[in-house]
Coordinates of C-alpha atoms in Angstrom, one line a residue:
X176 CA 47.5 -37.1 -22.3
X177 CA 49.7 -40.1 -22.0
X178 CA 48.0 -43.5 -22.5
X179 CA 49.7 -46.6 -21.0
X180 CA 48.6 -49.8 -22.7
X181 CA 51.0 -52.2 -20.9
X182 CA 48.5 -53.2 -18.3
X183 CA 51.2 -53.4 -15.6
X184 CA 50.1 -53.1 -12.1
X185 CA 53.3 -53.0 -10.2
X186 CA 52.7 -49.7 -8.5
X187 CA 52.2 -49.9 -4.8
X188 CA 48.9 -49.1 -3.1
X189 CA 50.7 -46.3 -1.2
X190 CA 51.5 -44.6 -4.5
X191 CA 48.0 -45.0 -5.7
X192 CA 46.4 -43.5 -2.6
X193 CA 48.4 -40.4 -3.3
X194 CA 46.6 -40.0 -6.6
X195 CA 43.4 -37.9 -6.6
X196 CA 40.9 -37.4 -9.4
X197 CA 40.6 -34.0 -11.0
X198 CA 39.3 -32.6 -14.3
X199 CA 41.4 -31.3 -17.1
X200 CA 43.2 -28.0 -17.0
X201 CA 40.6 -26.3 -19.1
X202 CA 38.1 -26.4 -16.2
X203 CA 38.8 -25.7 -12.5
X204 CA 36.9 -28.3 -10.5
X205 CA 36.6 -30.2 -7.3
X206 CA 37.8 -33.7 -6.4
X207 CA 35.3 -36.5 -6.6
X208 CA 34.8 -37.5 -2.9
X209 CA 33.2 -40.8 -3.9
X210 CA 36.1 -42.1 -5.9
X211 CA 37.8 -45.3 -4.7
X212 CA 41.5 -44.3 -4.5
X213 CA 42.7 -47.9 -3.9
X214 CA 42.1 -49.3 -7.3
X215 CA 43.3 -48.6 -10.8
X216 CA 40.9 -47.1 -13.3
X217 CA 40.3 -49.2 -16.4
X218 CA 38.7 -48.0 -19.6
X219 CA 37.2 -51.5 -20.1
X220 CA 37.1 -54.2 -17.5
X221 CA 34.7 -56.6 -15.9
X222 CA 34.0 -56.0 -12.2
X223 CA 31.8 -58.2 -10.1
X224 CA 29.4 -56.6 -7.7
X225 CA 30.4 -58.9 -4.9
X226 CA 33.9 -57.3 -5.0
X227 CA 32.4 -53.9 -4.3
X228 CA 33.5 -52.4 -7.6
X229 CA 31.2 -50.8 -10.2
X230 CA 31.2 -51.7 -13.9
X231 CA 33.0 -49.4 -16.4
X232 CA 30.8 -47.4 -18.7
X233 CA 32.8 -48.8 -21.6
X234 CA 32.5 -52.5 -20.7
X235 CA 30.2 -53.2 -23.6
X236 CA 32.7 -52.0 -26.2
X237 CA 33.4 -54.8 -28.7
X238 CA 37.1 -55.1 -29.3
X239 CA 38.3 -53.5 -26.1
X240 CA 36.3 -55.7 -23.7
X241 CA 39.3 -57.3 -22.1
X242 CA 41.8 -54.6 -22.6
X243 CA 42.8 -52.5 -19.5
X244 CA 43.7 -48.9 -20.2
X245 CA 45.3 -46.5 -17.9
X246 CA 44.7 -42.8 -18.5
X247 CA 47.3 -40.4 -17.2
X248 CA 46.2 -36.7 -17.5
X249 CA 49.2 -34.5 -17.6
X250 CA 48.9 -30.9 -16.3
X251 CA 45.8 -31.7 -14.3
X252 CA 44.6 -29.2 -11.7
X253 CA 43.4 -29.8 -8.2
X254 CA 42.3 -26.5 -6.6
X255 CA 44.8 -24.7 -8.7
X256 CA 47.8 -27.1 -8.1
X257 CA 49.2 -29.0 -11.0
X258 CA 49.7 -32.7 -10.7
X259 CA 49.3 -36.0 -12.6
X260 CA 46.1 -37.9 -11.8
X261 CA 44.3 -41.0 -12.9
X262 CA 41.1 -39.9 -14.7
X263 CA 37.7 -41.5 -15.0
X264 CA 35.2 -40.4 -17.6
X265 CA 32.2 -40.9 -15.2
X266 CA 33.9 -38.8 -12.5
X267 CA 34.8 -36.2 -15.0
X268 CA 31.2 -35.7 -16.1
X269 CA 30.1 -35.7 -12.4
X270 CA 32.7 -33.1 -11.5
X271 CA 31.7 -30.9 -14.4
X272 CA 28.1 -31.0 -13.3
X273 CA 29.0 -30.2 -9.7
X274 CA 31.3 -27.4 -10.9
X275 CA 28.6 -25.8 -13.1
X276 CA 26.0 -26.0 -10.2
X277 CA 28.5 -24.5 -7.8
X278 CA 29.4 -21.7 -10.3
X279 CA 25.6 -21.0 -10.8
X280 CA 25.2 -20.8 -7.0
X281 CA 28.1 -18.4 -6.6
X282 CA 27.0 -16.3 -9.5
X283 CA 23.4 -16.2 -8.2
X284 CA 24.6 -14.6 -5.0
X285 CA 25.8 -11.6 -6.9
X286 CA 23.7 -8.5 -6.5
X287 CA 24.1 -7.7 -10.1
X288 CA 22.9 -11.2 -11.1
X289 CA 19.9 -10.9 -8.8
X290 CA 19.0 -7.5 -10.1
X291 CA 19.3 -8.5 -13.7
X292 CA 17.2 -11.6 -13.1
X293 CA 14.5 -9.6 -11.4
X294 CA 14.7 -7.0 -14.2
X295 CA 14.6 -9.3 -17.2
X296 CA 13.0 -12.4 -15.6
X297 CA 13.8 -16.0 -16.4
X298 CA 13.0 -16.6 -20.0
X299 CA 12.8 -20.4 -20.3
X300 CA 10.3 -20.5 -23.2
X301 CA 12.0 -21.5 -26.5
X302 CA 12.2 -18.8 -29.1
X303 CA 14.1 -18.0 -32.3
X304 CA 17.3 -16.0 -31.8
X305 CA 19.9 -14.8 -34.3
X306 CA 23.1 -16.8 -34.3
X307 CA 25.5 -15.7 -31.6
X308 CA 22.9 -13.7 -29.7
X309 CA 23.5 -15.6 -26.4
X310 CA 27.3 -15.0 -26.7
X311 CA 26.9 -11.3 -27.4
X312 CA 24.1 -10.8 -24.9
X313 CA 24.3 -13.4 -22.1
X314 CA 21.2 -14.0 -20.0
X315 CA 20.1 -12.5 -17.5
X316 CA 22.6 -9.6 -17.8
X317 CA 21.0 -8.7 -21.2
X318 CA 17.4 -9.2 -22.3
X319 CA 16.4 -12.1 -24.5
X320 CA 16.0 -11.5 -28.2
X321 CA 12.3 -11.8 -27.8
X322 CA 12.1 -9.1 -25.2
X323 CA 14.5 -6.9 -27.2
X324 CA 12.4 -7.3 -30.3
X325 CA 9.3 -6.5 -28.4
X326 CA 10.7 -3.3 -27.0
X327 CA 12.1 -2.3 -30.4
X328 CA 8.7 -2.9 -32.0
X329 CA 6.9 -0.7 -29.3
X330 CA 9.5 2.0 -29.9
X331 CA 9.0 1.9 -33.7
X332 CA 5.2 2.0 -33.2
X333 CA 5.5 5.0 -30.9
X334 CA 7.6 6.8 -33.5
X335 CA 4.9 6.0 -36.1
X336 CA 2.2 7.3 -33.9
X337 CA 4.1 10.5 -33.1
X338 CA 4.7 11.1 -36.8
X339 CA 1.0 10.7 -37.5
X340 CA 0.0 13.1 -34.7
X341 CA 2.6 15.6 -35.7
X342 CA 1.4 15.7 -39.2
X343 CA -2.1 16.4 -37.9
X344 CA -1.5 18.8 -35.0
X345 CA 1.8 20.4 -35.9
X346 CA 3.6 22.4 -33.2
X347 CA 1.6 21.0 -30.3
X348 CA 3.2 17.5 -31.0
X349 CA 6.7 18.9 -31.6
X350 CA 9.3 19.1 -28.8
X351 CA 8.3 22.0 -26.5
X352 CA 4.6 21.6 -27.3
X353 CA 2.0 20.8 -24.6
X354 CA 1.0 17.5 -26.1
X355 CA 4.6 16.4 -26.6
X356 CA 5.3 17.3 -22.9
X357 CA 2.3 15.3 -21.7
X358 CA 3.3 12.3 -23.8
X359 CA 6.9 12.5 -22.5
X360 CA 5.6 12.7 -18.9
X361 CA 3.5 9.6 -19.2
X362 CA 6.2 7.5 -20.9
X363 CA 8.8 8.6 -18.3
X364 CA 6.3 7.9 -15.5
X365 CA 5.7 4.4 -16.8
X366 CA 9.5 3.8 -16.9
X367 CA 10.0 5.3 -13.4
X368 CA 7.1 3.1 -12.0
X369 CA 8.8 0.0 -13.5
X370 CA 12.1 0.9 -11.8
X371 CA 10.3 1.3 -8.4
X372 CA 8.5 -2.0 -8.9
X373 CA 12.0 -3.7 -9.1
X374 CA 12.5 -2.7 -5.4
X375 CA 9.1 -4.3 -4.4
X376 CA 7.7 -0.8 -3.8
X377 CA 4.5 0.3 -5.5
X378 CA 5.1 1.5 -9.0
X379 CA 2.7 4.4 -8.5
X380 CA 5.2 6.1 -6.2
X381 CA 7.7 6.5 -9.1
X382 CA 4.9 7.8 -11.3
X383 CA 3.8 10.3 -8.8
X384 CA 7.3 11.6 -8.1
X385 CA 7.9 11.8 -11.9
X386 CA 4.9 14.2 -12.2
X387 CA 6.2 16.3 -9.3
X388 CA 9.6 16.6 -10.9
X389 CA 8.3 17.4 -14.3
X390 CA 6.1 20.2 -12.9
X391 CA 8.7 21.8 -10.8
X392 CA 11.6 21.6 -13.3
X393 CA 9.4 23.1 -16.0
X394 CA 9.2 20.2 -18.4
X395 CA 5.5 20.2 -18.7
X396 CA 2.9 23.0 -19.0
X397 CA -0.8 22.4 -19.0
X398 CA -2.9 25.3 -19.9
X399 CA -5.7 26.4 -22.3
X400 CA -7.7 23.6 -23.9
X401 CA -5.3 20.9 -22.6
X402 CA -6.7 21.5 -19.1
X403 CA -10.0 20.0 -20.4
X404 CA -8.0 17.1 -21.9
X405 CA -6.3 16.3 -18.6
X406 CA -9.5 16.5 -16.7
X407 CA -11.2 14.1 -19.1
X408 CA -8.3 11.7 -18.9
X409 CA -8.6 11.7 -15.1
X410 CA -12.3 10.8 -15.4
X411 CA -11.6 8.0 -17.8
X412 CA -9.0 6.6 -15.4
X413 CA -11.5 6.9 -12.6
X414 CA -14.0 4.8 -14.6
X415 CA -11.4 2.1 -15.3
X416 CA -10.2 1.8 -11.7
X417 CA -13.7 1.7 -10.3
X418 CA -14.8 -0.9 -12.9
X419 CA -11.8 -3.0 -11.8
X420 CA -12.8 -2.6 -8.2
X421 CA -16.4 -3.7 -8.9
X422 CA -15.3 -6.7 -11.0
X423 CA -12.8 -7.9 -8.4
X424 CA -15.4 -8.0 -5.6
X425 CA -16.4 -11.6 -5.0
X426 CA -20.1 -11.9 -4.2
X427 CA -19.5 -15.2 -2.4
X428 CA -16.7 -13.6 -0.2
X429 CA -18.9 -10.7 0.7
X430 CA -21.8 -13.0 1.6
X431 CA -19.6 -15.2 3.8
X432 CA -18.0 -12.1 5.4
X433 CA -21.2 -10.1 5.6
X434 CA -20.7 -9.3 9.3
X435 CA -17.0 -8.8 9.6
X436 CA -16.4 -6.7 6.4
X437 CA -18.9 -3.9 7.1
X438 CA -17.7 -3.6 10.7
X439 CA -14.0 -3.6 10.0
X440 CA -14.5 -1.5 6.9
X441 CA -17.1 1.1 7.5
X442 CA -16.5 1.9 11.2
X443 CA -12.8 2.7 10.9
X444 CA -13.6 4.6 7.7
X445 CA -16.2 6.7 9.4
X446 CA -13.9 7.5 12.3
X447 CA -10.9 8.4 10.0
X448 CA -13.2 10.7 7.9
X449 CA -14.4 12.5 11.0
X450 CA -10.9 12.9 12.4
X451 CA -9.5 14.3 9.1
X452 CA -12.5 16.6 8.7
X453 CA -12.2 17.9 12.2
X454 CA -8.4 18.4 12.3
X455 CA -8.1 20.0 8.8
X456 CA -11.0 22.4 9.6
X457 CA -9.3 23.5 12.8
X458 CA -5.6 23.6 11.7
X459 CA -5.8 24.2 8.0
X460 CA -8.8 26.5 8.1
X461 CA -10.9 24.5 5.7
X462 CA -14.7 24.8 5.8
X463 CA -16.3 21.8 7.4
X464 CA -17.9 20.7 4.1
X465 CA -14.4 20.8 2.5
X466 CA -13.0 18.9 5.5
X467 CA -15.6 16.1 5.0
X468 CA -14.9 16.0 1.3
X469 CA -11.1 15.6 2.1
X470 CA -11.7 13.1 4.8
X471 CA -13.9 10.9 2.6
X472 CA -11.1 10.7 0.0
X473 CA -8.2 10.1 2.5
X474 CA -10.0 7.4 4.3
X475 CA -10.2 5.0 1.3
X476 CA -7.8 2.0 1.2
X477 CA -5.9 1.5 -2.0
X478 CA -6.1 -2.0 -3.6
X479 CA -3.2 -1.0 -5.9
X480 CA -0.9 -1.1 -2.9
X481 CA -2.3 -4.0 -0.8
X482 CA -3.1 -6.5 -3.6
X483 CA 0.4 -7.2 -4.8
X484 CA 1.7 -7.5 -1.3
X485 CA -1.1 -9.8 -0.2
X486 CA -0.6 -11.8 -3.3
X487 CA 3.1 -12.5 -2.3
X488 CA 2.1 -13.4 1.2
X489 CA -0.7 -15.7 0.1
X490 CA 1.6 -17.5 -2.3
X491 CA 3.7 -18.4 0.7
X492 CA 0.6 -19.5 2.7
X493 CA 0.4 -16.6 5.2
X494 CA -3.1 -15.9 6.5
X495 CA -4.8 -18.2 4.1
X496 CA -6.4 -20.4 6.8
X497 CA -8.5 -17.6 8.3
X498 CA -9.1 -15.7 5.0
X499 CA -7.1 -12.6 5.9
X500 CA -6.2 -11.6 2.3
X501 CA -9.9 -11.9 1.3
X502 CA -11.0 -9.9 4.3
X503 CA -8.6 -7.0 3.6
X504 CA -9.6 -6.9 -0.1
X505 CA -13.3 -6.8 0.8
X506 CA -12.6 -4.0 3.3
X507 CA -10.8 -2.0 0.6
X508 CA -13.7 -2.5 -1.7
X509 CA -16.3 -1.3 0.8
X510 CA -14.0 1.7 1.7
X511 CA -13.7 2.7 -2.0
X512 CA -17.4 2.5 -2.6
X513 CA -18.1 4.6 0.5
X514 CA -15.5 7.2 -0.4
X515 CA -16.8 7.5 -4.0
X516 CA -20.4 8.0 -2.8
X517 CA -19.7 10.5 -0.1
X518 CA -17.2 12.5 -2.1
X519 CA -19.7 12.8 -5.0
X520 CA -22.5 13.9 -2.6
X521 CA -20.3 16.5 -0.9
X522 CA -19.1 17.8 -4.2
X523 CA -22.6 18.1 -5.6
X524 CA -23.7 20.0 -2.5
X525 CA -20.7 22.3 -2.6
X526 CA -21.1 23.4 -6.2
X527 CA -24.8 23.3 -6.5
X528 CA -26.7 26.5 -7.1
X529 CA -30.1 25.1 -6.4
X530 CA -32.4 25.7 -3.5
X531 CA -31.5 24.5 0.0
X532 CA -34.2 21.8 0.1
X533 CA -32.8 20.3 -3.1
X534 CA -29.3 20.4 -1.9
X535 CA -30.4 18.4 1.2
X536 CA -32.0 15.7 -0.9
X537 CA -29.2 15.6 -3.4
X538 CA -27.4 13.0 -1.3
X539 CA -30.2 10.4 -1.3
X540 CA -30.9 11.1 -4.9
X541 CA -27.3 10.5 -5.9
X542 CA -27.2 7.2 -4.0
X543 CA -30.5 5.9 -5.3
X544 CA -29.9 7.1 -8.8
X545 CA -26.3 5.8 -9.0
X546 CA -27.3 2.4 -7.6
X547 CA -30.4 2.2 -9.7
X548 CA -28.5 2.9 -13.0
X549 CA -25.7 0.6 -12.0
X550 CA -27.9 -2.4 -11.1
X551 CA -30.0 -1.9 -14.3
X552 CA -26.9 -1.7 -16.5
X553 CA -25.3 -4.7 -14.9
X554 CA -28.5 -6.7 -15.3
X555 CA -28.7 -5.7 -18.9
X556 CA -25.1 -6.9 -19.5
X557 CA -26.3 -10.4 -18.5
X558 CA -28.5 -10.6 -21.6
X559 CA -26.7 -8.2 -24.0
X560 CA -24.7 -9.6 -25.7
X561 CA -26.0 -13.2 -25.8
X562 CA -23.7 -15.5 -23.8
X563 CA -23.0 -17.8 -26.8
X564 CA -21.9 -14.9 -29.1
X565 CA -18.4 -15.4 -30.4
X566 CA -17.7 -11.7 -29.9
X567 CA -19.1 -11.8 -26.3
X568 CA -16.0 -10.8 -24.5
X569 CA -15.1 -7.6 -26.4
X570 CA -18.8 -6.5 -26.5
X571 CA -19.1 -7.0 -22.7
X572 CA -15.9 -4.9 -22.2
X573 CA -17.4 -2.1 -24.4
X574 CA -20.7 -2.4 -22.5
X575 CA -19.1 -1.8 -19.1
X576 CA -16.7 0.9 -20.4
X577 CA -19.4 2.8 -22.3
X578 CA -21.9 2.6 -19.5
X579 CA -19.3 3.8 -17.0
X580 CA -18.3 6.7 -19.1
X581 CA -21.9 7.8 -19.7
X582 CA -22.5 7.5 -15.9
X583 CA -19.6 9.7 -14.9
X584 CA -19.8 12.3 -17.6
X585 CA -23.6 12.3 -17.5
X586 CA -23.8 12.7 -13.7
X587 CA -21.4 15.7 -14.0
X588 CA -23.7 17.3 -16.6
X589 CA -26.8 17.0 -14.4
X590 CA -24.9 18.1 -11.3
X591 CA -25.2 14.8 -9.5
X592 CA -21.5 13.9 -9.4
X593 CA -21.9 11.3 -6.7
X594 CA -24.2 9.1 -8.8
X595 CA -21.7 8.4 -11.6
X596 CA -18.9 6.7 -9.8
X597 CA -21.3 4.8 -7.6
X598 CA -23.1 3.6 -10.7
X599 CA -19.8 2.3 -12.2
X600 CA -19.0 0.2 -9.2
X601 CA -22.5 -1.1 -9.0
X602 CA -22.7 -2.0 -12.7
X603 CA -19.4 -3.9 -12.6
X604 CA -20.4 -5.8 -9.4
X605 CA -23.8 -6.8 -10.6
X606 CA -22.6 -7.8 -14.1
X607 CA -19.8 -9.9 -12.5
X608 CA -22.4 -11.6 -10.3
X609 CA -24.6 -12.6 -13.2
X610 CA -21.6 -13.7 -15.3
X611 CA -20.6 -15.9 -12.5
X612 CA -23.9 -17.7 -12.6
X613 CA -23.3 -18.3 -16.3
X614 CA -20.0 -20.1 -15.7
X615 CA -17.4 -17.3 -15.4
X616 CA -15.4 -17.6 -12.2
X617 CA -14.3 -14.4 -10.4
X618 CA -10.7 -15.3 -10.7
X619 CA -11.0 -16.1 -14.5
X620 CA -12.9 -13.2 -15.9
X621 CA -11.6 -12.0 -19.3
X622 CA -13.5 -8.7 -19.0
X623 CA -11.5 -8.0 -15.8
X624 CA -8.3 -8.9 -17.6
X625 CA -9.1 -6.4 -20.3
X626 CA -9.6 -3.6 -17.7
X627 CA -6.3 -4.6 -16.2
X628 CA -4.7 -3.8 -19.5
X629 CA -6.6 -0.5 -19.7
X630 CA -5.3 0.3 -16.2
X631 CA -1.7 -0.4 -17.3
X632 CA -2.1 2.4 -19.8
X633 CA -4.0 4.9 -17.6
X634 CA -2.1 4.3 -14.3
X635 CA 0.9 6.4 -15.3
X636 CA -1.4 9.0 -16.8
X637 CA -3.4 9.4 -13.6
X638 CA -0.6 9.5 -11.1
X639 CA 1.7 11.6 -13.2
X640 CA -1.0 14.1 -13.8
X641 CA -1.8 14.2 -10.1
X642 CA 1.9 14.8 -9.3
X643 CA 1.9 17.8 -11.6
X644 CA -0.6 19.6 -9.3
X645 CA 2.1 19.9 -6.7
X646 CA 4.2 23.1 -7.0
X647 CA 6.9 23.1 -4.4
X648 CA 7.7 26.7 -4.6
X649 CA 4.1 27.6 -3.9
X650 CA 3.8 25.3 -0.9
X651 CA 3.7 26.7 2.6
X652 CA 5.9 24.8 4.9
X653 CA 3.5 25.3 7.7
X654 CA 0.7 23.8 5.7
X655 CA 2.8 20.8 4.9
X656 CA 3.8 20.2 8.5
X657 CA 0.2 20.6 9.7
X658 CA -1.1 18.3 7.0
X659 CA 1.4 15.6 8.0
X660 CA 0.4 16.0 11.6
X661 CA -3.3 15.6 10.8
X662 CA -2.6 12.6 8.6
X663 CA -0.5 10.8 11.2
X664 CA -3.1 11.4 13.9
X665 CA -5.9 10.1 11.7
X666 CA -3.8 7.0 10.8
X667 CA -3.0 6.2 14.4
X668 CA -6.6 6.6 15.5
X669 CA -7.8 4.4 12.6
X670 CA -5.3 1.6 13.6
X671 CA -6.5 1.7 17.2
X672 CA -10.2 1.7 16.2
X673 CA -9.6 -1.2 13.7
X674 CA -8.0 -3.3 16.5
X675 CA -10.9 -2.5 18.9
X676 CA -13.6 -3.2 16.4
X677 CA -12.1 -6.6 15.8
X678 CA -12.9 -7.7 19.3
X679 CA -15.3 -10.6 19.4
X680 CA -14.2 -12.2 16.1
X681 CA -12.0 -15.2 15.7
X682 CA -9.0 -13.0 14.9
X683 CA -6.2 -12.9 17.3
X684 CA -4.4 -9.8 18.3
X685 CA -1.6 -10.2 15.8
X686 CA -4.0 -10.6 12.9
X687 CA -6.0 -7.6 14.0
X688 CA -2.8 -5.5 14.1
X689 CA -1.9 -6.8 10.6
X690 CA -5.3 -5.8 9.2
X691 CA -5.0 -2.4 10.8
X692 CA -1.6 -1.8 9.2
X693 CA -2.7 -3.1 5.8
X694 CA -5.7 -0.7 5.8
X695 CA -3.4 2.3 6.2
X696 CA -2.2 2.3 2.5
X697 CA -3.6 5.1 0.3
X698 CA -3.1 5.7 -3.4
X699 CA -5.6 5.1 -6.2
X700 CA -8.8 6.7 -4.9
X701 CA -6.8 9.7 -3.6
X702 CA -5.1 10.3 -7.0
X703 CA -8.4 9.9 -8.9
X704 CA -10.7 12.0 -6.7
X705 CA -8.4 14.7 -5.3
X706 CA -8.0 16.8 -8.4
X707 CA -11.7 16.7 -9.4
X708 CA -12.5 19.9 -7.3
X709 CA -10.0 21.9 -9.4
X710 CA -12.2 21.4 -12.4
X711 CA -15.3 22.9 -10.6
X712 CA -14.0 25.9 -8.7
X713 CA -13.7 29.5 -9.7
X714 CA -10.1 30.0 -10.7
X715 CA -10.4 33.7 -9.9
X716 CA -11.5 33.0 -6.3
X717 CA -8.4 32.8 -4.1
X718 CA -10.2 31.1 -1.2
X719 CA -11.6 28.3 -3.4
X720 CA -8.2 27.9 -5.0
X721 CA -6.6 27.5 -1.6
X722 CA -9.2 24.9 -0.5
X723 CA -8.8 22.9 -3.7
X724 CA -5.0 23.0 -3.7
X725 CA -5.0 22.0 0.0
X726 CA -7.1 19.0 -0.8
X727 CA -4.7 17.9 -3.5
X728 CA -1.7 18.6 -1.3
X729 CA -3.0 16.5 1.6
X730 CA -4.0 13.6 -0.7
X731 CA -0.6 13.6 -2.4
X732 CA 1.1 13.6 1.0
X733 CA -1.1 10.7 2.2
X734 CA 0.1 8.7 -0.9
X735 CA 3.8 9.5 -0.4
X736 CA 3.5 8.8 3.3
X737 CA 1.5 5.6 3.3
X738 CA 2.0 3.8 0.0
X739 CA 5.6 2.8 0.5
X740 CA 5.2 2.5 4.2
X741 CA 2.2 0.3 3.8
X742 CA 3.9 -2.0 1.3
X743 CA 6.9 -2.4 3.5
X744 CA 4.9 -3.0 6.6
X745 CA 2.7 -5.6 4.9
X746 CA 5.7 -7.4 3.5
X747 CA 7.7 -7.4 6.7
X748 CA 5.0 -7.9 9.3
X749 CA 3.0 -10.6 7.4
X750 CA 5.4 -13.5 8.1
X751 CA 5.6 -12.4 11.8
X752 CA 1.9 -11.7 12.5
X753 CA 0.1 -14.3 10.3
X754 CA 0.0 -18.0 10.6
X755 CA 1.6 -19.9 7.7
X756 CA -0.2 -22.8 6.1
X757 CA 0.5 -24.9 3.0
X758 CA 1.3 -22.6 0.1
X759 CA -1.2 -22.6 -2.7
X760 CA -0.2 -22.9 -6.4
X761 CA 1.2 -19.9 -8.0
X762 CA -0.2 -18.7 -11.4
X763 CA 1.8 -19.9 -14.4
X764 CA 4.6 -17.8 -15.9
X765 CA 4.9 -16.8 -19.5
X766 CA 2.2 -15.3 -21.7
X767 CA -0.5 -16.5 -19.3
X768 CA 1.0 -14.6 -16.4
X769 CA -0.5 -11.3 -15.5
X770 CA -0.1 -8.6 -12.9
X771 CA -1.3 -9.4 -9.4
X772 CA -4.9 -8.3 -8.9
X773 CA -7.7 -8.6 -6.4
X774 CA -8.8 -11.7 -8.2
X775 CA -5.6 -13.5 -7.3
X776 CA -6.7 -13.4 -3.6
X777 CA -8.8 -16.6 -3.7
X778 CA -11.1 -17.7 -0.9
X779 CA -10.5 -21.4 -1.6
X780 CA -9.9 -23.3 1.7
X781 CA -10.6 -20.2 3.7
X782 CA -13.0 -20.2 6.7
X783 CA -16.5 -18.7 6.5
X784 CA -17.4 -15.5 8.2
X785 CA -15.2 -15.1 11.3
X786 CA -17.8 -13.8 13.7
X787 CA -20.5 -16.2 12.7
X788 CA -18.2 -19.1 13.0
X789 CA -17.1 -18.0 16.4
X790 CA -20.7 -17.5 17.5
X791 CA -21.8 -20.9 16.3
X792 CA -19.0 -22.6 18.3
X793 CA -20.0 -21.0 21.5
X794 CA -22.0 -23.4 23.8

């Protein structure tokens, strides 16, 4: 850098106009478009505002106040061309900022940058890092040290747990043992689900496919006493998902939508159940009772698929004004409760060895008994534990979990399988209602958050175990084609019925179509209820084996067919079919952030019951 202190100003204006401002050759930058090229740049000078010239940033320097400096930067670059230029410190800083912002914009358009950002997330919270970590592992292409340390800690804890189990059980926990295979299956399913979630598809699809691959490649074998273990794990997962469904049902939302929800939820559900039962009985040669059992399972809408998609749409303001997210979530809750009740009743009748008159009344007994136990247990959870107890939250969690497990396993023991799952939903809903009167909001329920954590553990177990029931070499291609045909026909009929049932409400045609498409997604209930018949049938009876395996096959096909399609349709059709309003606030990121759930779909600023409002406005 050459510094000229002479202060001579005998250069012509023409020569000065040829000079342009650039940054040093260490950084490739852009010219400053706001620079006045018709004046010399002084390191310290007085400039009056009436002359249209700004003050120098160094004008307050003591000894250099009246000294004029000229900075000539040798080897400067302008878009890659070397030339001398007059240089300003303020424009240098401004150019460097513009350059860094432009570089960030260019880099952010890279698919690799976007993928890594989505994978690792933006970690803006301060944390301790070893010296040189950022240079060795730049963000977001590498995880932060906090995330790396967390993963390493979980890995070490897993090794410790495996070592303890191995010392107790021996070969079963060693590579090649059944327990080791089940553990590897669940861990791999969790990782596969995480990969699928990066593509905005439901994580459960990756978990289900992992189970299918492990079974057909021969990496997992479930036999002997471990069949009982797998069966019990599925029942525990059923308790957890049904408890979540009950806790996430908003009593105020159901009250406000008391006309629209039953009509849009139950009527299409009944039609789809009948269609599936009729078609499968005719084409797949299932007995009518097996057909209705299958139809009651397939007709359920999956909150695990629709909730994250609706959460993203609601964050952008789509459908909030008319309460579309709340309406769809309430419909899925009603569908799940109906599916659980009817499936349990049909299963009790199918496997009951009692007299005909008792089989006939088993349905009402299951409904009354399940609702009675659930309401009683939920009411008891209002008073036990006491609301001011410092251990209130964990004790309430254990109350619901223990009550649900007793209901499900106890109902199976007394051959009233339909009562248990219905009691779980009822107990969770009633307890949530009473806790809400004590000050707990539906969208801020710590018990529901605890069950979300439980579900994160049992979700890969449930879907991976369900996938292991599919043996591709034993599938009949004709059965698969007929099953797909029956499912497609039932889905199309349900979409049409949902649109027709919505006639008379304040919903327009586009909103009716969106609701019909959203209610097509299947996943959670199908995975939880489909394999339950395998635990009750006679394994030596080929007909019962065929019926039970057909039920599992159709349910798995319904998940593979509708879960990704439903997520994609909700995401793509939402902005086109729903009206956009002001976007609500998004939950905070960091340690307070959690997975999207039904409780994220708030009813704040949403209209009351659609049909009642429309009827009130009629003259």
